[in-house]
Coordinates of C-alpha atoms in Angstrom, one line a residue:
Chain A
M1 CA 0.0 0.0 0.0
R2 CA 2.7 2.4 1.0
K3 CA 4.6 1.6 -2.3
L4 CA 1.4 2.3 -4.3
F5 CA 1.1 5.7 -2.6
V6 CA 4.7 6.6 -3.2
M7 CA 4.4 5.6 -6.9
L8 CA 1.2 7.6 -7.3
A9 CA 2.7 10.7 -5.6
A10 CA 5.8 10.4 -7.8
S11 CA 3.7 10.1 -11.0
A12 CA 1.6 13.1 -10.1
L13 CA 4.8 15.2 -9.4
M14 CA 6.4 14.1 -12.7
V15 CA 3.2 15.0 -14.7
A16 CA 3.0 18.4 -12.9
C17 CA 6.7 19.2 -13.6
G18 CA 6.4 18.1 -17.2
A19 CA 3.4 20.2 -17.8
R20 CA 5.0 23.3 -16.2
Q21 CA 8.2 22.8 -18.4
N22 CA 6.1 22.5 -21.6
A23 CA 4.2 25.7 -20.7
S24 CA 7.4 27.7 -20.2
N25 CA 8.9 26.4 -23.5
T26 CA 6.1 27.6 -25.7
P27 CA 7.8 29.4 -28.7
Q28 CA 7.1 33.1 -29.2
E29 CA 5.5 33.9 -32.5
T30 CA 5.9 37.1 -34.4
Q31 CA 2.7 39.2 -34.0
V32 CA 1.5 42.7 -34.7
V33 CA 1.0 44.1 -31.3
M34 CA -1.6 46.9 -31.1
S35 CA -2.4 49.3 -28.4
V36 CA -5.9 49.5 -26.9
E37 CA -6.5 52.6 -28.8
E38 CA -5.5 51.0 -32.1
I39 CA -7.6 47.9 -31.5
L40 CA -10.7 50.1 -30.7
E41 CA -10.1 52.3 -33.7
N42 CA -10.0 49.4 -36.1
A43 CA -12.3 47.1 -34.2
S44 CA -15.1 46.8 -36.8
E45 CA -12.6 45.4 -39.3
L46 CA -11.0 43.0 -36.8
V47 CA -14.2 41.3 -35.5
D48 CA -13.6 37.5 -35.2
A49 CA -9.9 37.9 -36.1
E50 CA -7.0 36.9 -33.8
V51 CA -5.4 40.1 -32.4
T52 CA -2.6 41.0 -30.0
V53 CA -3.1 43.9 -27.7
T54 CA -1.0 45.5 -25.0
G55 CA -2.2 47.7 -22.2
T56 CA -2.3 48.2 -18.5
V57 CA -4.6 46.0 -16.4
S58 CA -7.0 48.4 -14.6
H59 CA -9.1 45.7 -13.0
V60 CA -9.3 41.9 -12.6
C61 CA -12.7 40.5 -11.8
Q62 CA -12.6 39.7 -8.1
H63 CA -15.0 36.8 -8.5
G64 CA -12.6 34.3 -10.0
G65 CA -10.5 36.4 -12.3
Q66 CA -12.5 35.3 -15.4
R67 CA -12.0 38.7 -17.0
C68 CA -9.8 41.7 -16.8
F69 CA -9.9 45.2 -18.3
L70 CA -6.9 46.7 -20.2
I71 CA -6.7 50.5 -20.5
G72 CA -4.6 52.5 -23.0
A73 CA -3.3 56.0 -22.3
S74 CA -6.3 56.7 -20.1
D75 CA -9.3 54.8 -18.7
E76 CA -11.5 56.2 -21.5
T77 CA -10.0 53.7 -23.8
M78 CA -10.6 50.3 -22.3
I79 CA -11.2 46.7 -23.5
R80 CA -12.5 43.7 -21.7
I81 CA -10.5 40.5 -21.9
E82 CA -12.3 37.2 -21.1
A83 CA -9.9 34.6 -19.8
G84 CA -11.8 31.7 -21.4
E85 CA -10.8 28.1 -21.3
E86 CA -7.3 28.7 -22.6
I87 CA -6.2 31.2 -20.0
G88 CA -8.5 30.0 -17.2
A89 CA -8.2 33.0 -14.9
F90 CA -6.3 36.2 -14.5
S91 CA -4.4 36.7 -11.3
Q92 CA -5.3 39.8 -9.1
E93 CA -1.5 40.4 -8.9
H94 CA -1.6 41.6 -12.5
V95 CA -3.6 44.7 -11.7
G96 CA -1.3 47.6 -12.6
D97 CA 0.9 45.4 -14.9
N98 CA 1.3 45.8 -18.6
L99 CA 0.0 42.7 -20.3
Q100 CA 0.3 41.5 -23.9
V101 CA -2.8 39.5 -24.7
T102 CA -3.5 37.5 -27.8
G103 CA -7.1 36.5 -28.5
V104 CA -10.1 36.7 -30.8
L105 CA -11.9 40.1 -31.0
R106 CA -15.6 39.7 -30.5
L107 CA -18.5 42.1 -30.9
V108 CA -21.5 42.5 -28.6
P109 CA -24.2 44.5 -30.3
I110 CA -25.9 46.5 -27.5
T111 CA -29.5 46.8 -28.6
E112 CA -32.5 48.4 -26.9
E113 CA -33.6 44.9 -25.8
Y114 CA -30.2 44.3 -24.3
V115 CA -30.4 47.5 -22.3
A116 CA -33.9 46.7 -21.2
N117 CA -32.8 43.3 -19.9
L118 CA -29.9 45.0 -18.2
D119 CA -32.3 47.1 -16.2
S120 CA -34.1 44.0 -14.9
T121 CA -31.1 41.8 -14.3
D122 CA -28.4 41.6 -11.8
S123 CA -26.3 39.3 -14.0
H124 CA -22.7 40.3 -13.6
D125 CA -21.8 38.9 -17.0
E126 CA -24.2 41.2 -18.8
H127 CA -23.2 44.2 -16.7
H128 CA -19.6 43.4 -17.4
A129 CA -20.2 43.6 -21.1
L130 CA -20.7 47.4 -20.6
G131 CA -17.9 47.7 -18.2
Y132 CA -20.0 48.0 -15.1
H133 CA -19.2 46.2 -11.9
G134 CA -15.5 47.0 -11.7
S135 CA -14.4 48.2 -15.0
G136 CA -11.6 50.1 -13.5
Q137 CA -13.6 53.3 -13.5
V138 CA -13.4 54.9 -10.1
V139 CA -16.7 56.0 -8.8
P140 CA -17.6 56.6 -5.1
E141 CA -20.3 54.2 -4.1
A142 CA -22.9 57.0 -3.5
E143 CA -22.4 58.2 -7.1
A144 CA -22.2 54.8 -8.7
E145 CA -25.9 54.2 -9.2
A146 CA -26.5 57.7 -10.6
L147 CA -23.6 57.3 -13.0
K148 CA -24.9 54.0 -14.2
K149 CA -28.3 55.5 -14.9
E150 CA -26.7 58.3 -16.8
Q151 CA -24.6 55.9 -18.8
T152 CA -27.6 53.8 -19.6
E153 CA -29.6 56.8 -20.8
E154 CA -26.7 57.9 -22.9
L155 CA -26.5 54.4 -24.4
K156 CA -30.2 54.4 -25.2
T157 CA -29.7 57.7 -27.1
Q158 CA -26.7 56.3 -28.9
I159 CA -28.7 53.2 -30.0
E160 CA -31.6 55.4 -31.2
N161 CA -29.2 57.5 -33.3
S162 CA -27.2 54.6 -34.7
E163 CA -27.8 53.4 -38.3
E164 CA -27.4 49.7 -37.4
G165 CA -29.8 49.9 -34.4
Y166 CA -27.1 48.9 -31.9
V167 CA -24.0 50.2 -30.2
P168 CA -21.0 48.0 -30.8
V169 CA -19.1 46.9 -27.7
Y170 CA -15.9 44.9 -28.3
F171 CA -14.1 42.4 -26.1
I172 CA -11.4 39.8 -26.6
E173 CA -11.6 36.1 -26.0
G174 CA -8.2 35.5 -24.5
L175 CA -6.0 32.7 -25.8
K176 CA -2.7 33.6 -24.1
Y177 CA -1.0 36.4 -22.4
T178 CA 2.4 37.5 -21.1
V179 CA 3.5 40.3 -18.7
V180 CA 5.4 42.5 -21.1
E181 CA 7.2 44.4 -18.3
E182 CA 7.3 44.5 -14.6
A183 CA 5.4 47.5 -13.3
E184 CA 7.8 50.4 -13.3
T185 CA 7.5 54.1 -12.8
A186 CA 7.2 56.4 -15.8
P187 CA 10.4 58.1 -16.9
E188 CA 11.3 61.3 -15.1
G189 CA 9.5 64.3 -16.5
E190 CA 6.5 62.3 -17.6
G191 CA 3.6 63.2 -15.4
V192 CA 0.4 61.3 -14.6
Chain B
M1 CA -22.1 -13.1 -3.7
Q2 CA -18.6 -12.9 -5.0
L3 CA -19.6 -9.8 -7.0
R4 CA -21.0 -8.0 -3.9
K5 CA -17.8 -8.8 -2.0
W6 CA -15.6 -7.2 -4.7
L7 CA -18.0 -4.3 -5.0
R8 CA -17.6 -3.7 -1.2
I9 CA -13.8 -3.8 -1.5
L10 CA -13.6 -1.5 -4.5
H11 CA -16.3 0.8 -3.0
R12 CA -14.2 1.1 0.3
D13 CA -10.8 1.7 -1.3
A14 CA -12.1 4.0 -4.1
G15 CA -14.0 5.9 -1.3
Y16 CA -10.9 6.4 0.7
F17 CA -9.1 7.5 -2.5
I18 CA -11.5 10.4 -3.2
V19 CA -11.9 11.7 0.3
G20 CA -9.5 14.6 -0.4
V21 CA -10.9 15.7 -3.7
T22 CA -14.5 15.3 -2.5
V23 CA -13.8 17.6 0.4
I24 CA -12.1 20.1 -1.9
Y25 CA -15.0 20.2 -4.4
A26 CA -17.6 20.3 -1.6
V27 CA -16.0 23.2 0.3
S28 CA -15.1 25.2 -2.8
G29 CA -18.5 24.5 -4.3
I30 CA -20.1 26.2 -1.3
F31 CA -17.8 29.2 -1.6
L32 CA -18.3 29.4 -5.4
N33 CA -22.1 29.2 -5.0
H34 CA -21.8 32.4 -3.0
K35 CA -19.2 34.2 -5.0
Y36 CA -21.4 37.2 -5.5
D37 CA -22.5 37.2 -1.9
L38 CA -19.0 37.3 -0.6
N39 CA -15.7 37.3 -2.4
S40 CA -14.9 33.6 -2.5
D41 CA -11.2 34.1 -3.3
F42 CA -10.1 37.2 -1.3
H43 CA -10.7 39.1 1.8
V44 CA -11.2 42.7 0.6
I45 CA -9.7 45.2 3.1
T46 CA -10.9 48.7 2.6
Q47 CA -9.2 51.6 4.4
Q48 CA -9.7 55.3 4.4
V49 CA -6.4 57.1 3.8
Q50 CA -5.0 60.6 3.6
V51 CA -1.7 61.7 2.2
D52 CA 0.0 64.9 1.4
L53 CA 0.1 65.2 -2.4
P54 CA 2.3 67.7 -4.2
P55 CA 0.5 70.3 -6.3
G56 CA -1.1 68.6 -9.4
P57 CA -2.2 67.0 -11.6
P58 CA 0.0 66.3 -13.4
F59 CA 2.0 64.3 -10.8
Q60 CA 5.5 62.8 -11.2
E61 CA 5.7 59.1 -10.6
K62 CA 8.9 59.5 -8.7
D63 CA 7.1 61.8 -6.2
L64 CA 4.1 59.6 -5.9
K65 CA 6.0 56.4 -5.2
P66 CA 7.3 57.3 -1.7
I67 CA 4.0 59.0 -0.8
I68 CA 1.9 56.0 -1.6
E69 CA 4.4 53.6 0.0
S70 CA 4.4 55.7 3.2
I71 CA 0.7 54.7 3.8
D72 CA 1.8 51.3 5.0
D73 CA 5.0 49.3 5.3
N74 CA 3.7 46.5 3.1
I75 CA 2.7 48.6 0.1
L76 CA 4.6 48.1 -3.1
Y77 CA 3.8 50.9 -5.6
K78 CA 3.4 50.0 -9.3
R79 CA 2.1 53.0 -11.3
S80 CA -0.6 55.6 -11.3
F81 CA -2.9 57.4 -13.7
M82 CA -5.6 60.1 -13.5
T83 CA -9.0 58.6 -14.1
S84 CA -11.6 60.2 -16.4
Q85 CA -13.5 61.1 -13.3
G86 CA -10.6 63.2 -12.1
Y87 CA -9.3 60.9 -9.3
L88 CA -5.7 59.8 -8.9
K89 CA -5.5 56.0 -9.0
A90 CA -2.4 54.3 -7.9
F91 CA -1.8 50.6 -8.5
I92 CA -0.1 48.8 -5.7
H93 CA 0.8 45.1 -5.2
N94 CA -2.6 43.3 -4.7
G95 CA -4.6 46.5 -4.5
E96 CA -5.1 50.1 -5.4
V97 CA -5.3 53.5 -3.8
V98 CA -7.8 56.1 -5.1
L99 CA -7.3 59.7 -4.0
D100 CA -8.9 63.0 -4.5
P101 CA -5.9 64.9 -6.1
E102 CA -6.8 68.2 -4.3
T103 CA -7.3 66.9 -0.7
G104 CA -5.2 63.7 -0.8
I105 CA -8.1 61.9 0.9
G106 CA -9.2 58.6 -0.5
E107 CA -9.6 54.9 -0.1
M108 CA -7.1 52.0 -0.3
Q109 CA -8.3 48.5 -1.2
I110 CA -6.1 45.5 -0.5
L111 CA -6.9 42.0 -1.5
R112 CA -5.7 39.1 0.7
K113 CA -6.0 35.5 -0.5
R114 CA -8.3 33.3 1.6
A115 CA -5.8 30.7 2.6
V116 CA -6.4 27.2 1.1
V117 CA -9.9 28.2 -0.1
F118 CA -8.3 30.3 -2.9
E119 CA -6.3 27.3 -4.1
M120 CA -9.3 24.9 -3.8
N121 CA -11.5 27.4 -5.8
N122 CA -8.8 27.4 -8.5
L123 CA -8.9 23.7 -8.8
H124 CA -12.7 23.7 -8.9
R125 CA -12.8 26.3 -11.7
I126 CA -9.9 24.6 -13.5
S127 CA -8.0 27.8 -13.2
T128 CA -4.9 25.8 -12.6
H129 CA -3.1 23.8 -15.3
K130 CA -5.3 22.5 -18.1
S131 CA -4.3 18.9 -17.3
W132 CA -6.4 19.2 -14.1
K133 CA -9.5 19.0 -16.3
W134 CA -8.7 15.3 -17.2
I135 CA -7.6 14.5 -13.7
S136 CA -10.8 15.9 -12.2
D137 CA -12.7 13.9 -14.9
A138 CA -11.0 10.7 -13.6
F139 CA -11.9 11.6 -10.0
A140 CA -15.5 12.3 -11.0
A141 CA -15.6 8.8 -12.7
V142 CA -14.3 7.3 -9.4
L143 CA -16.9 9.2 -7.4
L144 CA -19.6 8.0 -9.8
F145 CA -18.4 4.4 -9.2
V146 CA -18.5 4.9 -5.5
T147 CA -22.0 6.2 -5.6
I148 CA -23.4 3.5 -7.9
S149 CA -21.6 0.7 -6.1
G150 CA -22.9 2.0 -2.8
I151 CA -26.4 1.4 -4.0
F152 CA -25.9 -2.4 -4.4
I153 CA -23.6 -3.2 -1.4
L154 CA -26.3 -3.8 1.2
K155 CA -29.1 -6.3 0.9
G156 CA -32.1 -7.2 3.2
K157 CA -34.2 -4.6 4.9
N158 CA -31.6 -1.9 4.5
G159 CA -31.0 -2.8 0.8
L160 CA -31.9 -0.9 -2.3
M161 CA -35.4 -2.2 -2.9
K162 CA -36.5 -1.8 0.7
R163 CA -35.1 1.2 2.4
G164 CA -32.7 2.6 -0.2
I165 CA -35.2 3.3 -2.9
W166 CA -37.1 5.8 -0.8
F167 CA -34.0 7.7 0.1
I168 CA -32.8 7.8 -3.5
L169 CA -36.2 9.1 -4.6
G170 CA -36.2 11.6 -1.8
G171 CA -32.8 12.9 -3.0
L172 CA -34.0 13.2 -6.6
I173 CA -37.3 15.1 -5.9
V174 CA -35.7 18.5 -5.1
P175 CA -33.5 18.7 -8.2
I176 CA -36.3 17.3 -10.4
V177 CA -38.8 19.9 -9.1
Y178 CA -36.2 22.7 -9.9
M179 CA -35.4 21.2 -13.4
I180 CA -39.1 21.0 -14.3
F181 CA -40.7 24.0 -12.6
L182 CA -38.1 26.5 -11.7
M183 CA -35.8 26.8 -14.7

């Protein structure tokens, strides 16, 4: 019995070590790396295509790390990254790091029906599509509900004025990611 | 007779084998069921803070680093930016500090992993290495065997067709009601 246990433990360790080594040996491919701004500017032409984006992690979903938000030069340019099966989850430790993420760009058409459902649901997934519930935007709790209402009204107006009948919201289904640099302070003279 | 004997032996040993994984999945299952009621992975520590900021914005990162790190000995500063709402947001290791740039008053949020539960949740969600998916499938198959074999181990008044069937039906009623009427 004891021998069986030792053999089982040794096999599990070997499999774990082998898997870790394989993961670290994955060859790097040459990719066109875009900023969050570039992705969003060209998003309509890149839907369903594999893209690579780099940006700062402004928020990682605290309920399992299934998604994170990358911002560009400011938090006005932001894209949601879904970890999916390939990545599994993002670590909270990446908040504030610059990540390079490769994945497939997807479109969520925000229609009037979508917004109507949003009003009547507490589904975090649906709210996340619009960046609510921890998008990295900093809003005092007291103002959060009012701001959400304001954003929803603005969204409804945008939908009414749109030719397609929807407002496009883009996100990336993540396939892999790397930390492109350790968090470091900006060069002297560059202010925030 | 011989079959029942082997069933009992296999049920016993397979049952011992999956004790650990069953506990992991049961405990983490409860935490993950309530992931929106409480943060199942982290303790979120929120603290009001006040610092003396230099005039700004804009702020220099080299000035902000020592100011933010002076809030607490354990803080490791990463970077900062001004949010579109006009707050200064500083990323720190495992958290963030959000400050009013005029008053220096704000809030610090630090996340601390729930010891052991965090790791168990990661296994449950297969947020660990992808190979865990196949390993957990194997454990699930063993659990299924333990469950099915358990039905046939006893005979007589406590066997399946006397006492067991009623408990099995009792355990099925609740999920069936939910599947039919509450979905």
